[in-house]
Each structure stands twice: as structure tokens, then as C-alpha cells.
């Protein structure tokens, strides 16, 4: 495993002279932040040894190196979801490669269903914590000594970055929510009873990604900041049919606000 990760990292370091310390993983319908990356250099996933290849609609599958907010960054356009059939090792493989590349901070975005009755479609939720309900743990198996066997998760999302993001949102006049993201395997959206259960469990929003990558990032000592875009509501009385197209549309509409916060946070980091 470690040997493969190092081969992948070596390939990337040969393909580009860029050495960013910040990485971004863009979620469904949220690829536009990547369009703002300047002096860009792209590497298609399919050309990278041992890298999984992304299949789901709305994800184009490449690493983008360049500048955002004046800082060197790398962005993953397209992530690997457990529901696509990838193992948890594959889903989180890129994060381990990031660790080898010297990444110190990871920014993640995703689309989610809001279970908090105060939420509206299009809301931005700063992720303050998560609940892992994936059926397989990404750190199951032999421990890679990037981190301890039993990693601490008391601050999975950096409090410092959350505070700074809130200040930036206030300055820019962007309303943000805060809350707990619950990660589940999908690919079904939730039944009304499941949304209700997840809310009772402490979730403000539910989605099918992010949690595995964030766990592995924490294990590797990479700091995390995450924003979720509420693209539909799993709230009693407000539940309507959900489609992937609607999720993408709602995410797309909320993108500029998310992009503004992320860009500014990266600029000041
Ligand atoms: N449930 C799970 N995943 C999602 C949802 C949802 O309602 N919306 C966007 N991703």
C-alpha cells in the first residue's frame, strides 16, 4: 500500500514542479471553484499510476495544480464515492497521496440533504463535525504509520479554520449555517423516516461522501475545512422527490458563495 502511494506521489512530483501545501476536493456540482485556478496544470486521473478513475456524472476526473487566492494549491476535480463500488482504501487513496506530496490543509465541499428544520435549499453549512455511518471504516486493516492506530477525532474539522471562515462570511455578507454532516453510503437518497432518524442522531445534513477522506486526512495530520451545500431538504413536511439533476442544479446555484469563502480562506491561510 505505502509503496503504491509513494509511486503515485513520485509520478505526480515528476509531472509537475508545483509543491502546494493546500488541497481541495470538489463535490457534486461544485467544480467551478476549479475554473478560477490560475497558472494551471492538469493531470488526468487516468494517467496517474494506481489512481482510481472517477465515473459519476458531474465529475470530470483530474488533478489541477495552480494558484487560487494567490496560493499554490492542488484540486481534485471529481472524487471517488463508496457507492460507485470503490473500496474505502480507494476512496481515500488520494488523501494519502496528498500526505506524501506535503499537503498540510484540505478543503472539502459536498452537496447534502438538510435534516435541520431551520435549513433552506441553497444554504451553505460549515461542517463543524461529522457522524460516520459508512459500513466500512477507511482505517480498517494494518495501520499505515502516517498516524496512530487509534486516531483522535476530537477536532476533525479545524476550529481555527471554522472561526476564520465565519469571519470571512460575515465580512462578505454571506449567510452561513454550521452543523454536523452525517456520511452514509447511498446511493439511495433517504426515506422520510431515515432523514428523521439521522436528524435525531444529531445530523444537520446528510450526504454520501467526505467522511472517509476527512478521517484519513486526520490520521495523516492534515487539517480539514469543509462546506456542505444543502441541495434538498429531509425535513418533515418539506420532503419532495430528489434527483441527481436537482442536486447538481442547487449546488451550482450556491457555488459562487462557497467559492468566495474558500478563495478568501485560502488567500489568508
Ligand atoms: N441525501 C444523501 N446525499 C445527498 C442528499 C441527500 O438528501 N442530497 C445531496 N446528497
Short mmCIF file of N, CA and C in Angstrom, two decimals, residues 116 119 124-128 162 166 176-180 204:
data_model
loop_
_atom_site.label_atom_id
_atom_site.label_comp_id
_atom_site.label_asym_id
_atom_site.label_seq_id
_atom_site.Cartn_x
_atom_site.Cartn_y
_atom_site.Cartn_z
N UNK A 116 -31.86 19.56 9.29
CA UNK A 116 -32.16 20.59 10.28
C UNK A 116 -33.35 21.42 9.78
N UNK A 119 -33.04 24.83 8.05
CA UNK A 119 -32.28 24.99 6.80
C UNK A 119 -33.21 25.17 5.60
N UNK A 124 -25.49 27.33 2.78
CA UNK A 124 -24.12 26.84 2.94
C UNK A 124 -23.95 26.43 4.40
N UNK A 125 -23.49 25.24 4.62
CA UNK A 125 -23.27 24.78 6.00
C UNK A 125 -21.78 24.50 6.22
N UNK A 126 -21.19 25.27 7.11
CA UNK A 126 -19.82 24.97 7.51
C UNK A 126 -19.88 23.69 8.35
N UNK A 127 -19.10 22.71 7.98
CA UNK A 127 -19.15 21.42 8.70
C UNK A 127 -18.33 21.55 9.99
N UNK A 128 -18.99 21.39 11.12
CA UNK A 128 -18.31 21.52 12.41
C UNK A 128 -17.87 20.16 12.94
N UNK A 162 -12.66 27.10 10.96
CA UNK A 162 -14.10 27.39 11.06
C UNK A 162 -14.29 28.84 11.51
N UNK A 166 -16.03 31.83 9.28
CA UNK A 166 -17.21 32.57 9.73
C UNK A 166 -16.96 34.08 9.66
N UNK A 176 -24.06 31.97 6.53
CA UNK A 176 -23.66 30.55 6.60
C UNK A 176 -24.32 29.89 7.80
N UNK A 177 -24.58 28.62 7.62
CA UNK A 177 -25.05 27.78 8.73
C UNK A 177 -23.86 26.99 9.21
N UNK A 178 -24.03 26.37 10.36
CA UNK A 178 -23.00 25.46 10.86
C UNK A 178 -23.69 24.17 11.23
N UNK A 179 -23.02 23.06 11.12
CA UNK A 179 -23.69 21.85 11.56
C UNK A 179 -22.89 20.58 11.33
N UNK A 180 -23.53 19.51 11.72
CA UNK A 180 -22.94 18.17 11.68
C UNK A 180 -23.36 17.47 10.38
N UNK A 204 -27.25 17.52 10.95
CA UNK A 204 -27.92 18.67 10.35
C UNK A 204 -28.04 18.48 8.84
#
